[in-house]
Amino acid sequence: MAEIDDLIAIMARLRDPERGCPWDVKQDFATIAPYTIEEAYEVADAIQRGDMPELRDELGDLLLQVVFHARMAEEAGHFAFKDVAAAINDKMVRRHPHVFGDAAAQADAEAQLANWEDLKRQERAARGDSDTSVLAGIARGLPEWQRAVKLQKRAATVGFDWPGPAPVIAKLHEEIEEVRVEFDALAAGDQTARDRLEDELGDVLFVVANLTRHGKVDFGAALRRANHKFERRFRRMEQLAAADGITLSSLGLDAQDAYWNRAKAEEKAG
């Protein structure tokens, strides 16, 4: 597509040491990586809001990140954008033998996903990767909540999984109680409890990730929704207080909570 060629040319011009943009020229893989992650989250946010014009723009921003990384790799003599495209084309054909070959399709999406993971293990073995664990290949650079879900999904492929949400909920109650014990210990002056508290809070988050998986709810989407809800209600609290000639910071927690409840009640009534 001409538009892709134009984008590649634009990035090459931006990275030109003599005629390019000083900011773009200065960047490297490590400095651009956070922007790549940020753009992926902005794509997810546009999808959640159902904003198609915004999704178009955010997908463009994400594509720019791919072109940016590919340009830096080309400058270093590693690979170019066309090699990135060729690699993913080859991978998609190789991992879909039921579409591009003679293999039979699996019965459902879950079975097909398991087959995908099996193909990935075969590829790692063919490359000489000595890590034969079911958990091999899960990137350590992922957000930890996402890595938790992937670890759990992989373990489930060999049957290591709760049979349903009920025992996960029971486990969550158990872990919350263990968190309470460590908070009590910390309040009593036991400074060694802080490390244990971190450990127990991690267990709670890991179980919550497992619970979202059993509910077929996306952890990130659920947290984004909670963040959006909190922001929406807090901003309304500020508006309500301002209408009364009051700033929230001048109020105690009980009075602030009353504004929160008003904001919440308005949402429910609406």
CSV table of C-alpha atoms in Angstrom, one decimal:
chain,number,residue,atom,x,y,z
A,1,MET,CA,0.0,0.0,0.0
A,2,ALA,CA,1.2,3.5,-0.9
A,3,GLU,CA,0.3,4.8,2.5
A,4,ILE,CA,2.6,2.3,4.2
A,5,ASP,CA,5.4,3.3,1.9
A,6,ASP,CA,4.7,6.9,2.7
A,7,LEU,CA,4.8,6.2,6.5
A,8,ILE,CA,8.1,4.4,6.2
A,9,ALA,CA,9.6,7.3,4.2
A,10,ILE,CA,8.3,9.8,6.7
A,11,MET,CA,10.0,7.9,9.6
A,12,ALA,CA,13.2,7.7,7.6
A,13,ARG,CA,13.1,11.5,7.1
A,14,LEU,CA,12.4,12.1,10.8
A,15,ARG,CA,15.4,9.9,11.7
A,16,ASP,CA,17.8,11.6,9.2
A,17,PRO,CA,20.8,12.8,11.3
A,18,GLU,CA,21.1,16.0,9.3
A,19,ARG,CA,17.6,16.9,8.2
A,20,GLY,CA,15.4,15.1,10.7
A,21,CYS,CA,13.8,15.9,14.0
A,22,PRO,CA,16.3,16.1,16.9
A,23,TRP,CA,13.9,14.3,19.2
A,24,ASP,CA,13.3,11.4,16.8
A,25,VAL,CA,17.0,11.1,16.0
A,26,LYS,CA,17.8,10.9,19.7
A,27,GLN,CA,15.5,8.0,20.5
A,28,ASP,CA,16.5,4.3,20.8
A,29,PHE,CA,14.6,1.0,21.4
A,30,ALA,CA,14.6,1.5,25.2
A,31,THR,CA,13.3,5.1,25.1
A,32,ILE,CA,10.5,4.3,22.6
A,33,ALA,CA,9.3,1.1,24.3
A,34,PRO,CA,7.2,2.9,26.9
A,35,TYR,CA,5.4,4.9,24.1
A,36,THR,CA,4.7,1.6,22.3
A,37,ILE,CA,3.0,0.2,25.5
A,38,GLU,CA,1.1,3.4,26.0
A,39,GLU,CA,-0.3,3.4,22.5
A,40,ALA,CA,-1.4,-0.2,22.9
A,41,TYR,CA,-3.4,0.8,25.9
A,42,GLU,CA,-4.9,3.8,24.1
A,43,VAL,CA,-6.1,1.4,21.4
A,44,ALA,CA,-7.8,-0.7,24.1
A,45,ASP,CA,-9.4,2.3,25.6
A,46,ALA,CA,-10.8,3.5,22.3
A,47,ILE,CA,-12.3,0.0,21.8
A,48,GLN,CA,-13.8,-0.1,25.2
A,49,ARG,CA,-15.5,3.3,24.5
A,50,GLY,CA,-16.7,2.2,21.1
A,51,ASP,CA,-15.1,5.3,19.5
A,52,MET,CA,-14.3,4.2,16.0
A,53,PRO,CA,-12.7,7.5,14.7
A,54,GLU,CA,-10.5,7.5,17.8
A,55,LEU,CA,-9.7,3.8,17.2
A,56,ARG,CA,-8.6,4.6,13.7
A,57,ASP,CA,-6.2,7.3,15.0
A,58,GLU,CA,-4.9,5.2,17.9
A,59,LEU,CA,-4.2,2.3,15.5
A,60,GLY,CA,-2.2,4.7,13.4
A,61,ASP,CA,-0.2,5.7,16.4
A,62,LEU,CA,0.5,2.1,17.3
A,63,LEU,CA,1.5,1.4,13.7
A,64,LEU,CA,3.9,4.3,13.9
A,65,GLN,CA,5.6,2.6,16.8
A,66,VAL,CA,6.2,-0.5,14.7
A,67,VAL,CA,7.6,1.6,11.9
A,68,PHE,CA,9.8,3.5,14.4
A,69,HIS,CA,11.3,0.3,15.9
A,70,ALA,CA,11.8,-1.2,12.4
A,71,ARG,CA,13.6,1.9,11.2
A,72,MET,CA,16.0,1.9,14.1
A,73,ALA,CA,16.7,-1.8,13.5
A,74,GLU,CA,17.3,-1.1,9.8
A,75,GLU,CA,19.7,1.7,10.7
A,76,ALA,CA,21.6,-0.8,12.9
A,77,GLY,CA,21.7,-3.4,10.1
A,78,HIS,CA,19.4,-5.9,11.8
A,79,PHE,CA,16.1,-5.9,9.8
A,80,ALA,CA,13.7,-3.6,8.0
A,81,PHE,CA,9.9,-3.1,8.1
A,82,LYS,CA,9.4,-5.6,5.2
A,83,ASP,CA,11.2,-8.2,7.2
A,84,VAL,CA,8.8,-7.6,10.2
A,85,ALA,CA,5.9,-8.0,7.8
A,86,ALA,CA,7.4,-11.1,6.2
A,87,ALA,CA,8.0,-12.7,9.6
A,88,ILE,CA,4.5,-12.3,10.8
A,89,ASN,CA,3.0,-13.4,7.5
A,90,ASP,CA,5.1,-16.6,7.7
A,91,LYS,CA,4.1,-17.2,11.4
A,92,MET,CA,0.4,-16.7,10.7
A,93,VAL,CA,0.4,-19.3,7.9
A,94,ARG,CA,2.6,-21.7,9.8
A,95,ARG,CA,0.4,-21.6,12.9
A,96,HIS,CA,-2.9,-21.9,11.0
A,97,PRO,CA,-2.4,-25.2,9.1
A,98,HIS,CA,-6.2,-25.7,9.4
A,99,VAL,CA,-6.7,-22.6,7.3
A,100,PHE,CA,-3.7,-22.6,4.9
A,101,GLY,CA,-2.9,-26.3,4.9
A,102,ASP,CA,-4.6,-29.7,5.1
A,103,ALA,CA,-5.0,-30.0,8.9
A,104,ALA,CA,-8.5,-30.2,10.4
A,105,ALA,CA,-9.8,-27.3,12.5
A,106,GLN,CA,-10.3,-27.9,16.2
A,107,ALA,CA,-13.8,-28.3,17.7
A,108,ASP,CA,-13.9,-24.8,19.2
A,109,ALA,CA,-11.9,-21.7,20.0
A,110,GLU,CA,-10.5,-23.0,23.2
A,111,ALA,CA,-9.2,-26.2,21.6
A,112,GLN,CA,-7.8,-24.1,18.7
A,113,LEU,CA,-5.9,-22.0,21.2
A,114,ALA,CA,-4.4,-25.1,22.8
A,115,ASN,CA,-3.3,-26.2,19.4
A,116,TRP,CA,-1.7,-22.8,18.9
A,117,GLU,CA,0.3,-23.2,22.1
A,118,ASP,CA,1.4,-26.6,21.0
A,119,LEU,CA,2.7,-25.2,17.7
A,120,LYS,CA,4.6,-22.6,19.6
A,121,ARG,CA,6.2,-25.3,21.8
A,122,GLN,CA,7.2,-27.2,18.6
A,123,GLU,CA,8.8,-24.0,17.2
A,124,ARG,CA,10.8,-23.4,20.4
A,125,ALA,CA,12.0,-26.9,20.3
A,126,ALA,CA,13.0,-26.6,16.7
A,127,ARG,CA,15.1,-23.5,17.6
A,128,GLY,CA,16.9,-25.6,20.2
A,129,ASP,CA,15.3,-23.9,23.2
A,130,SER,CA,16.1,-26.1,26.2
A,131,ASP,CA,13.1,-24.8,28.3
A,132,THR,CA,10.5,-27.4,27.9
A,133,SER,CA,8.1,-26.1,30.6
A,134,VAL,CA,4.5,-25.5,29.7
A,135,LEU,CA,5.2,-22.0,31.0
A,136,ALA,CA,8.1,-21.4,28.6
A,137,GLY,CA,7.9,-18.3,26.3
A,138,ILE,CA,5.8,-16.1,28.5
A,139,ALA,CA,7.4,-12.7,28.2
A,140,ARG,CA,8.7,-11.2,31.4
A,141,GLY,CA,8.2,-7.7,30.0
A,142,LEU,CA,4.4,-7.9,30.2
A,143,PRO,CA,2.5,-6.0,32.8
A,144,GLU,CA,2.4,-8.3,35.7
A,145,TRP,CA,-1.4,-8.7,35.7
A,146,GLN,CA,-1.2,-9.8,32.1
A,147,ARG,CA,1.6,-12.2,32.8
A,148,ALA,CA,-0.4,-13.7,35.7
A,149,VAL,CA,-3.3,-14.5,33.4
A,150,LYS,CA,-1.0,-16.0,30.8
A,151,LEU,CA,0.7,-18.2,33.4
A,152,GLN,CA,-2.7,-19.4,34.6
A,153,LYS,CA,-3.9,-20.1,31.1
A,154,ARG,CA,-0.8,-22.1,30.3
A,155,ALA,CA,-1.1,-24.2,33.5
A,156,ALA,CA,-4.7,-24.8,32.7
A,157,THR,CA,-3.8,-26.5,29.4
A,158,VAL,CA,-2.4,-29.4,31.3
A,159,GLY,CA,-5.3,-29.5,33.7
A,160,PHE,CA,-3.8,-27.5,36.6
A,161,ASP,CA,-6.8,-25.3,37.2
A,162,TRP,CA,-9.7,-24.7,39.5
A,163,PRO,CA,-12.9,-26.5,38.3
A,164,GLY,CA,-14.9,-23.3,38.5
A,165,PRO,CA,-15.2,-19.9,40.2
A,166,ALA,CA,-16.5,-21.1,43.6
A,167,PRO,CA,-13.2,-22.4,44.9
A,168,VAL,CA,-11.4,-19.3,43.5
A,169,ILE,CA,-13.8,-17.1,45.5
A,170,ALA,CA,-13.1,-19.2,48.6
A,171,LYS,CA,-9.4,-18.8,48.0
A,172,LEU,CA,-9.8,-15.1,47.6
A,173,HIS,CA,-11.4,-14.9,51.1
A,174,GLU,CA,-8.6,-16.9,52.5
A,175,GLU,CA,-5.9,-14.7,51.0
A,176,ILE,CA,-7.7,-11.5,52.2
A,177,GLU,CA,-7.7,-12.9,55.7
A,178,GLU,CA,-4.0,-13.4,55.4
A,179,VAL,CA,-3.6,-9.8,54.3
A,180,ARG,CA,-5.5,-8.6,57.4
A,181,VAL,CA,-3.2,-10.6,59.7
A,182,GLU,CA,-0.1,-8.9,58.2
A,183,PHE,CA,-1.7,-5.5,58.5
A,184,ASP,CA,-2.5,-6.2,62.1
A,185,ALA,CA,1.1,-7.3,62.6
A,186,LEU,CA,2.4,-4.1,61.0
A,187,ALA,CA,0.2,-2.0,63.1
A,188,ALA,CA,1.5,-3.8,66.2
A,189,GLY,CA,5.0,-2.7,65.2
A,190,ASP,CA,6.3,-5.8,63.5
A,191,GLN,CA,8.3,-4.2,60.7
A,192,THR,CA,9.1,-7.7,59.3
A,193,ALA,CA,5.5,-7.9,58.3
A,194,ARG,CA,5.9,-5.5,55.4
A,195,ASP,CA,7.6,-8.1,53.2
A,196,ARG,CA,5.0,-10.7,54.1
A,197,LEU,CA,2.2,-8.1,53.4
A,198,GLU,CA,3.6,-7.6,49.9
A,199,ASP,CA,3.7,-11.3,49.4
A,200,GLU,CA,0.1,-11.7,50.6
A,201,LEU,CA,-1.2,-8.8,48.6
A,202,GLY,CA,0.4,-10.4,45.5
A,203,ASP,CA,-1.5,-13.6,46.3
A,204,VAL,CA,-4.7,-11.6,46.4
A,205,LEU,CA,-4.0,-10.0,43.0
A,206,PHE,CA,-3.0,-13.3,41.5
A,207,VAL,CA,-6.3,-14.9,42.7
A,208,VAL,CA,-8.3,-12.0,41.4
A,209,ALA,CA,-6.6,-12.5,38.0
A,210,ASN,CA,-7.7,-16.1,38.2
A,211,LEU,CA,-11.2,-15.1,39.0
A,212,THR,CA,-11.4,-12.8,36.0
A,213,ARG,CA,-10.2,-15.6,33.8
A,214,HIS,CA,-12.9,-18.0,35.1
A,215,GLY,CA,-15.5,-15.3,34.5
A,216,LYS,CA,-14.1,-14.7,31.0
A,217,VAL,CA,-13.6,-11.1,31.9
A,218,ASP,CA,-10.6,-9.2,30.7
A,219,PHE,CA,-8.6,-8.1,33.7
A,220,GLY,CA,-7.3,-4.9,32.0
A,221,ALA,CA,-10.8,-4.0,30.8
A,222,ALA,CA,-12.3,-4.5,34.2
A,223,LEU,CA,-9.6,-2.3,35.9
A,224,ARG,CA,-10.0,0.3,33.2
A,225,ARG,CA,-13.7,0.3,33.9
A,226,ALA,CA,-13.1,0.7,37.6
A,227,ASN,CA,-10.7,3.5,37.0
A,228,HIS,CA,-13.1,5.3,34.7
A,229,LYS,CA,-15.9,4.9,37.2
A,230,PHE,CA,-13.8,6.3,40.0
A,231,GLU,CA,-12.7,9.2,38.0
A,232,ARG,CA,-16.2,10.0,36.8
A,233,ARG,CA,-17.7,9.9,40.3
A,234,PHE,CA,-14.8,11.8,41.9
A,235,ARG,CA,-15.0,14.6,39.3
A,236,ARG,CA,-18.8,14.8,40.0
A,237,MET,CA,-18.0,15.0,43.7
A,238,GLU,CA,-15.8,18.0,43.0
A,239,GLN,CA,-18.6,19.7,41.0
A,240,LEU,CA,-21.2,19.1,43.7
A,241,ALA,CA,-18.9,20.5,46.4
A,242,ALA,CA,-18.0,23.5,44.2
A,243,ALA,CA,-21.8,24.2,43.6
A,244,ASP,CA,-22.1,24.4,47.4
A,245,GLY,CA,-19.1,26.7,47.6
A,246,ILE,CA,-16.9,24.1,49.2
A,247,THR,CA,-13.6,22.5,48.3
A,248,LEU,CA,-13.2,18.8,49.0
A,249,SER,CA,-9.8,19.3,50.7
A,250,SER,CA,-11.5,21.3,53.4
A,251,LEU,CA,-13.8,18.4,54.3
A,252,GLY,CA,-13.4,15.4,56.5
A,253,LEU,CA,-13.7,11.9,55.1
A,254,ASP,CA,-17.3,11.5,56.2
A,255,ALA,CA,-18.4,14.7,54.5
A,256,GLN,CA,-16.4,13.7,51.4
A,257,ASP,CA,-18.1,10.3,51.4
A,258,ALA,CA,-21.5,12.0,51.5
A,259,TYR,CA,-20.6,13.8,48.2
A,260,TRP,CA,-19.4,10.4,46.8
A,261,ASN,CA,-22.8,8.9,47.7
A,262,ARG,CA,-24.6,11.8,46.0
A,263,ALA,CA,-22.6,11.3,42.8
A,264,LYS,CA,-23.2,7.5,42.9
A,265,ALA,CA,-27.0,8.1,43.5
A,266,GLU,CA,-27.2,10.4,40.5
A,267,GLU,CA,-25.6,7.8,38.3
A,268,LYS,CA,-28.1,5.1,39.5
A,269,ALA,CA,-31.0,7.5,39.0
A,270,GLY,CA,-29.8,8.4,35.5
